[in-house]
Amino acid sequence: MTVEPGIRVGQDSDASTSDASVIERSWEKPEAFAVLFDRHADSVHRYAARRLGTEVAEDLMAETFTTAFQQRFRYNTELADARPWLFGIATNLIGRHRRAEARRLKAIGRLPSAAPADGSEDPVADRVAARVSAQAVRGELALAMARLPARHRDVLLLVAWADLGYEEVARALEVPVGTVRSRLHRARRKLRDALGGSDPTAFPEESEESDDE
């Protein structure tokens, strides 16, 4: 897959080098950006596939890294880990597909409990579903997730599927940490209500103060 002319996928020759150092090096040597791709492309692809399906995940992952490459001069190199930045870009791109994501979740909700949601992996079988039965995962939970406001679903799935912490989600979405906590709490509450009181998440409850719902 071509991410950008002049960028090739290679092996990470220095695993101890931070993402920020890789990005800074790519300012003078664009080919160095391939290291960032090697490190994070798989996780971005999995995140995109779980949210939108495997059909569009490859293109969205490629567009994420193309956008990141184009914006690399604006990256804050004081932040060693670029994952929040990359997942923020991916989430913004997923925002163009809100209706498709909602349709996908509703379709999953209509599947028989024994049937996989797509041809390979179960897209709602990660931490967000750790404490819910398989039937609820493919049914009530998927439908409840489809009904969440997009901003709440983004926070929930960045925590659940991208495995980001609250501060990292705040960086990814460019919102205060308090807003992340508030949105996550509201998303969890709506899922619990939809599932008759069951808690499908494994996240610790934290402060709910925020100026944004």
mmCIF file of C-alpha atoms in Angstrom:
data_model
loop_
_atom_site.group_PDB
_atom_site.id
_atom_site.type_symbol
_atom_site.label_atom_id
_atom_site.label_comp_id
_atom_site.label_asym_id
_atom_site.label_seq_id
_atom_site.Cartn_x
_atom_site.Cartn_y
_atom_site.Cartn_z
ATOM 1 C CA MET A 1 0.000 0.000 0.000
ATOM 2 C CA THR A 2 1.357 3.419 -0.903
ATOM 3 C CA VAL A 3 0.903 5.980 1.828
ATOM 4 C CA GLU A 4 2.597 8.916 0.124
ATOM 5 C CA PRO A 5 5.070 9.259 -2.756
ATOM 6 C CA GLY A 6 8.528 8.780 -1.346
ATOM 7 C CA ILE A 7 7.340 6.824 1.693
ATOM 8 C CA ARG A 8 7.912 3.120 1.808
ATOM 9 C CA VAL A 9 7.027 0.559 4.416
ATOM 10 C CA GLY A 10 10.102 -0.858 6.069
ATOM 11 C CA GLN A 11 11.302 -2.330 9.311
ATOM 12 C CA ASP A 12 11.624 -0.266 12.464
ATOM 13 C CA SER A 13 15.389 -0.187 12.718
ATOM 14 C CA ASP A 14 15.428 1.480 16.150
ATOM 15 C CA ALA A 15 12.573 0.356 18.351
ATOM 16 C CA SER A 16 13.872 2.497 21.219
ATOM 17 C CA THR A 17 13.413 5.742 19.268
ATOM 18 C CA SER A 18 10.277 7.636 20.259
ATOM 19 C CA ASP A 19 7.540 8.408 17.788
ATOM 20 C CA ALA A 20 8.289 12.095 18.240
ATOM 21 C CA SER A 21 11.921 11.539 17.243
ATOM 22 C CA VAL A 22 10.817 9.623 14.170
ATOM 23 C CA ILE A 23 8.486 12.433 13.132
ATOM 24 C CA GLU A 24 11.134 15.068 13.737
ATOM 25 C CA ARG A 25 13.636 13.085 11.664
ATOM 26 C CA SER A 26 11.069 12.831 8.881
ATOM 27 C CA TRP A 27 11.076 16.623 8.542
ATOM 28 C CA GLU A 28 14.442 16.335 6.804
ATOM 29 C CA LYS A 29 14.179 12.711 5.671
ATOM 30 C CA PRO A 30 10.578 11.972 4.641
ATOM 31 C CA GLU A 31 11.314 8.267 4.216
ATOM 32 C CA ALA A 32 11.829 8.017 7.993
ATOM 33 C CA PHE A 33 8.072 8.369 8.439
ATOM 34 C CA ALA A 34 7.753 4.733 7.341
ATOM 35 C CA VAL A 35 8.866 3.739 10.843
ATOM 36 C CA LEU A 36 5.725 5.333 12.291
ATOM 37 C CA PHE A 37 3.624 3.425 9.787
ATOM 38 C CA ASP A 38 5.315 0.144 10.726
ATOM 39 C CA ARG A 39 4.642 0.741 14.407
ATOM 40 C CA HIS A 40 1.017 1.790 14.323
ATOM 41 C CA ALA A 41 -0.646 0.856 11.023
ATOM 42 C CA ASP A 42 -1.992 -2.458 12.297
ATOM 43 C CA SER A 43 -3.664 -0.930 15.365
ATOM 44 C CA VAL A 44 -5.171 1.908 13.327
ATOM 45 C CA HIS A 45 -6.453 -0.633 10.802
ATOM 46 C CA ARG A 46 -8.052 -2.762 13.543
ATOM 47 C CA TYR A 47 -9.726 0.290 15.029
ATOM 48 C CA ALA A 48 -11.097 1.354 11.648
ATOM 49 C CA ALA A 49 -12.272 -2.175 10.835
ATOM 50 C CA ARG A 50 -14.157 -2.506 14.102
ATOM 51 C CA ARG A 51 -15.894 0.802 13.599
ATOM 52 C CA LEU A 52 -16.626 0.700 9.866
ATOM 53 C CA GLY A 53 -15.887 -2.830 8.654
ATOM 54 C CA THR A 54 -13.017 -4.379 6.782
ATOM 55 C CA GLU A 55 -14.211 -3.052 3.427
ATOM 56 C CA VAL A 56 -13.181 0.531 4.145
ATOM 57 C CA ALA A 57 -10.563 -0.010 6.866
ATOM 58 C CA GLU A 58 -7.618 -0.228 4.469
ATOM 59 C CA ASP A 59 -8.478 3.030 2.746
ATOM 60 C CA LEU A 60 -9.160 4.819 6.016
ATOM 61 C CA MET A 61 -5.892 3.598 7.521
ATOM 62 C CA ALA A 62 -3.995 4.776 4.432
ATOM 63 C CA GLU A 63 -5.705 8.154 4.552
ATOM 64 C CA THR A 64 -4.864 8.458 8.245
ATOM 65 C CA PHE A 65 -1.153 8.087 7.579
ATOM 66 C CA THR A 66 -1.271 10.264 4.478
ATOM 67 C CA THR A 67 -2.876 13.010 6.549
ATOM 68 C CA ALA A 68 -0.372 12.480 9.357
ATOM 69 C CA PHE A 69 2.514 12.716 6.905
ATOM 70 C CA GLN A 70 1.172 15.941 5.488
ATOM 71 C CA GLN A 71 0.686 17.397 8.979
ATOM 72 C CA ARG A 72 3.911 16.094 10.510
ATOM 73 C CA PHE A 73 5.507 19.553 10.730
ATOM 74 C CA ARG A 74 2.751 20.592 13.143
ATOM 75 C CA TYR A 75 3.295 17.680 15.518
ATOM 76 C CA ASN A 76 4.288 18.617 19.068
ATOM 77 C CA THR A 77 7.539 16.692 19.509
ATOM 78 C CA GLU A 78 7.330 17.073 23.285
ATOM 79 C CA LEU A 79 4.761 14.272 23.085
ATOM 80 C CA ALA A 80 6.771 11.076 22.667
ATOM 81 C CA ASP A 81 3.841 8.790 21.775
ATOM 82 C CA ALA A 82 2.045 9.613 18.517
ATOM 83 C CA ARG A 83 -0.809 7.142 18.979
ATOM 84 C CA PRO A 84 -3.311 9.721 20.301
ATOM 85 C CA TRP A 85 -2.514 11.969 17.337
ATOM 86 C CA LEU A 86 -2.959 9.132 14.839
ATOM 87 C CA PHE A 87 -6.179 7.868 16.413
ATOM 88 C CA GLY A 88 -7.474 11.421 16.513
ATOM 89 C CA ILE A 89 -6.914 11.717 12.777
ATOM 90 C CA ALA A 90 -8.565 8.342 12.200
ATOM 91 C CA THR A 91 -11.549 9.306 14.359
ATOM 92 C CA ASN A 92 -11.992 12.556 12.449
ATOM 93 C CA LEU A 93 -11.986 10.593 9.197
ATOM 94 C CA ILE A 94 -14.479 8.101 10.641
ATOM 95 C CA GLY A 95 -16.674 11.122 11.334
ATOM 96 C CA ARG A 96 -17.354 11.307 7.608
ATOM 97 C CA HIS A 97 -18.971 7.867 7.865
ATOM 98 C CA ARG A 98 -21.324 8.350 10.827
ATOM 99 C CA ARG A 99 -24.362 6.994 9.022
ATOM 100 C CA ALA A 100 -22.423 3.988 7.742
ATOM 101 C CA GLU A 101 -21.180 3.217 11.250
ATOM 102 C CA ALA A 102 -24.681 3.457 12.700
ATOM 103 C CA ARG A 103 -26.046 1.184 9.952
ATOM 104 C CA ARG A 104 -23.253 -1.303 10.641
ATOM 105 C CA LEU A 105 -23.989 -1.428 14.367
ATOM 106 C CA LYS A 106 -27.709 -1.841 13.741
ATOM 107 C CA ALA A 107 -26.989 -4.668 11.299
ATOM 108 C CA ILE A 108 -24.811 -6.365 13.915
ATOM 109 C CA GLY A 109 -27.654 -5.983 16.382
ATOM 110 C CA ARG A 110 -29.955 -7.939 14.090
ATOM 111 C CA LEU A 111 -27.571 -10.874 13.647
ATOM 112 C CA PRO A 112 -28.283 -14.218 15.343
ATOM 113 C CA SER A 113 -26.178 -14.590 18.476
ATOM 114 C CA ALA A 114 -24.159 -17.468 17.030
ATOM 115 C CA ALA A 115 -23.204 -15.681 13.837
ATOM 116 C CA PRO A 116 -19.999 -13.641 13.548
ATOM 117 C CA ALA A 117 -20.529 -9.995 12.686
ATOM 118 C CA ASP A 118 -18.321 -10.148 9.627
ATOM 119 C CA GLY A 119 -16.182 -12.635 7.789
ATOM 120 C CA SER A 120 -13.388 -12.665 10.342
ATOM 121 C CA GLU A 121 -13.430 -11.231 13.842
ATOM 122 C CA ASP A 122 -16.235 -10.122 16.102
ATOM 123 C CA PRO A 123 -16.083 -6.306 15.930
ATOM 124 C CA VAL A 124 -17.684 -5.839 19.347
ATOM 125 C CA ALA A 125 -15.772 -8.392 21.381
ATOM 126 C CA ASP A 126 -13.120 -6.227 23.000
ATOM 127 C CA ARG A 127 -13.008 -4.620 26.458
ATOM 128 C CA VAL A 128 -16.253 -2.770 25.868
ATOM 129 C CA ALA A 129 -18.032 -6.152 25.809
ATOM 130 C CA ALA A 130 -15.929 -8.011 28.348
ATOM 131 C CA ARG A 131 -18.777 -8.468 30.832
ATOM 132 C CA VAL A 132 -21.677 -9.002 28.451
ATOM 133 C CA SER A 133 -22.938 -12.269 27.007
ATOM 134 C CA ALA A 134 -22.228 -13.024 23.345
ATOM 135 C CA GLN A 135 -25.883 -12.520 22.505
ATOM 136 C CA ALA A 136 -25.964 -9.089 24.111
ATOM 137 C CA VAL A 137 -22.721 -8.138 22.403
ATOM 138 C CA ARG A 138 -24.166 -8.781 18.980
ATOM 139 C CA GLY A 139 -27.613 -7.562 19.828
ATOM 140 C CA GLU A 140 -28.578 -5.079 22.496
ATOM 141 C CA LEU A 141 -25.073 -3.656 22.955
ATOM 142 C CA ALA A 142 -24.536 -3.016 19.257
ATOM 143 C CA LEU A 143 -27.917 -1.325 18.997
ATOM 144 C CA ALA A 144 -27.233 0.749 22.091
ATOM 145 C CA MET A 145 -23.885 1.840 20.684
ATOM 146 C CA ALA A 146 -25.602 2.885 17.458
ATOM 147 C CA ARG A 147 -27.894 5.162 19.467
ATOM 148 C CA LEU A 148 -25.074 6.935 21.293
ATOM 149 C CA PRO A 149 -24.265 10.492 20.235
ATOM 150 C CA ALA A 150 -21.221 10.375 17.985
ATOM 151 C CA ARG A 151 -19.053 12.339 20.428
ATOM 152 C CA HIS A 152 -19.845 9.840 23.199
ATOM 153 C CA ARG A 153 -19.213 6.829 20.974
ATOM 154 C CA ASP A 154 -15.855 8.283 19.889
ATOM 155 C CA VAL A 155 -14.673 8.552 23.489
ATOM 156 C CA LEU A 156 -15.964 5.107 24.440
ATOM 157 C CA LEU A 157 -14.311 3.364 21.510
ATOM 158 C CA LEU A 158 -11.022 5.239 21.742
ATOM 159 C CA VAL A 159 -10.784 3.894 25.292
ATOM 160 C CA ALA A 160 -12.127 0.429 24.467
ATOM 161 C CA TRP A 161 -10.662 -0.302 21.047
ATOM 162 C CA ALA A 162 -7.699 2.053 20.716
ATOM 163 C CA ASP A 163 -6.720 1.394 24.346
ATOM 164 C CA LEU A 164 -6.064 5.069 25.061
ATOM 165 C CA GLY A 165 -6.139 6.605 28.523
ATOM 166 C CA TYR A 166 -8.291 9.604 29.365
ATOM 167 C CA GLU A 167 -5.525 12.141 28.786
ATOM 168 C CA GLU A 168 -4.637 10.469 25.499
ATOM 169 C CA VAL A 169 -8.257 10.590 24.360
ATOM 170 C CA ALA A 170 -8.331 14.260 25.292
ATOM 171 C CA ARG A 171 -5.289 14.816 23.074
ATOM 172 C CA ALA A 172 -6.794 12.781 20.253
ATOM 173 C CA LEU A 173 -10.070 14.717 20.254
ATOM 174 C CA GLU A 174 -8.607 18.048 21.359
ATOM 175 C CA VAL A 175 -11.021 18.393 24.279
ATOM 176 C CA PRO A 176 -10.452 18.773 28.038
ATOM 177 C CA VAL A 177 -9.907 15.643 30.104
ATOM 178 C CA GLY A 178 -13.041 16.515 32.077
ATOM 179 C CA THR A 179 -15.041 16.357 28.868
ATOM 180 C CA VAL A 180 -13.634 12.901 28.126
ATOM 181 C CA ARG A 181 -14.671 11.682 31.581
ATOM 182 C CA SER A 182 -18.121 13.197 31.236
ATOM 183 C CA ARG A 183 -18.756 11.716 27.806
ATOM 184 C CA LEU A 184 -17.474 8.297 28.852
ATOM 185 C CA HIS A 185 -19.678 8.300 31.943
ATOM 186 C CA ARG A 186 -22.747 9.237 29.893
ATOM 187 C CA ALA A 187 -21.962 6.578 27.284
ATOM 188 C CA ARG A 188 -21.600 3.909 29.967
ATOM 189 C CA ARG A 189 -24.814 4.982 31.670
ATOM 190 C CA LYS A 190 -26.770 4.773 28.411
ATOM 191 C CA LEU A 191 -25.342 1.328 27.681
ATOM 192 C CA ARG A 192 -26.239 0.132 31.189
ATOM 193 C CA ASP A 193 -29.772 1.449 30.781
ATOM 194 C CA ALA A 194 -30.107 -0.290 27.407
ATOM 195 C CA LEU A 195 -28.809 -3.564 28.855
ATOM 196 C CA GLY A 196 -31.084 -3.584 31.875
ATOM 197 C CA GLY A 197 -28.422 -2.518 34.345
ATOM 198 C CA SER A 198 -25.547 -4.674 33.103
ATOM 199 C CA ASP A 199 -22.217 -2.876 32.841
ATOM 200 C CA PRO A 200 -20.490 -3.828 29.579
ATOM 201 C CA THR A 201 -17.315 -1.899 30.330
ATOM 202 C CA ALA A 202 -14.322 -2.400 32.547
ATOM 203 C CA PHE A 203 -13.417 1.243 32.962
ATOM 204 C CA PRO A 204 -13.032 2.869 36.379
ATOM 205 C CA GLU A 205 -15.542 5.541 37.236
ATOM 206 C CA GLU A 206 -13.895 8.934 37.449
ATOM 207 C CA SER A 207 -14.886 12.546 37.917
ATOM 208 C CA GLU A 208 -17.788 13.648 35.763
ATOM 209 C CA GLU A 209 -17.154 17.387 35.838
ATOM 210 C CA SER A 210 -17.202 18.939 32.406
ATOM 211 C CA ASP A 211 -18.540 21.893 30.503
ATOM 212 C CA ASP A 212 -19.601 19.639 27.634
ATOM 213 C CA GLU A 213 -21.924 16.697 27.324
#
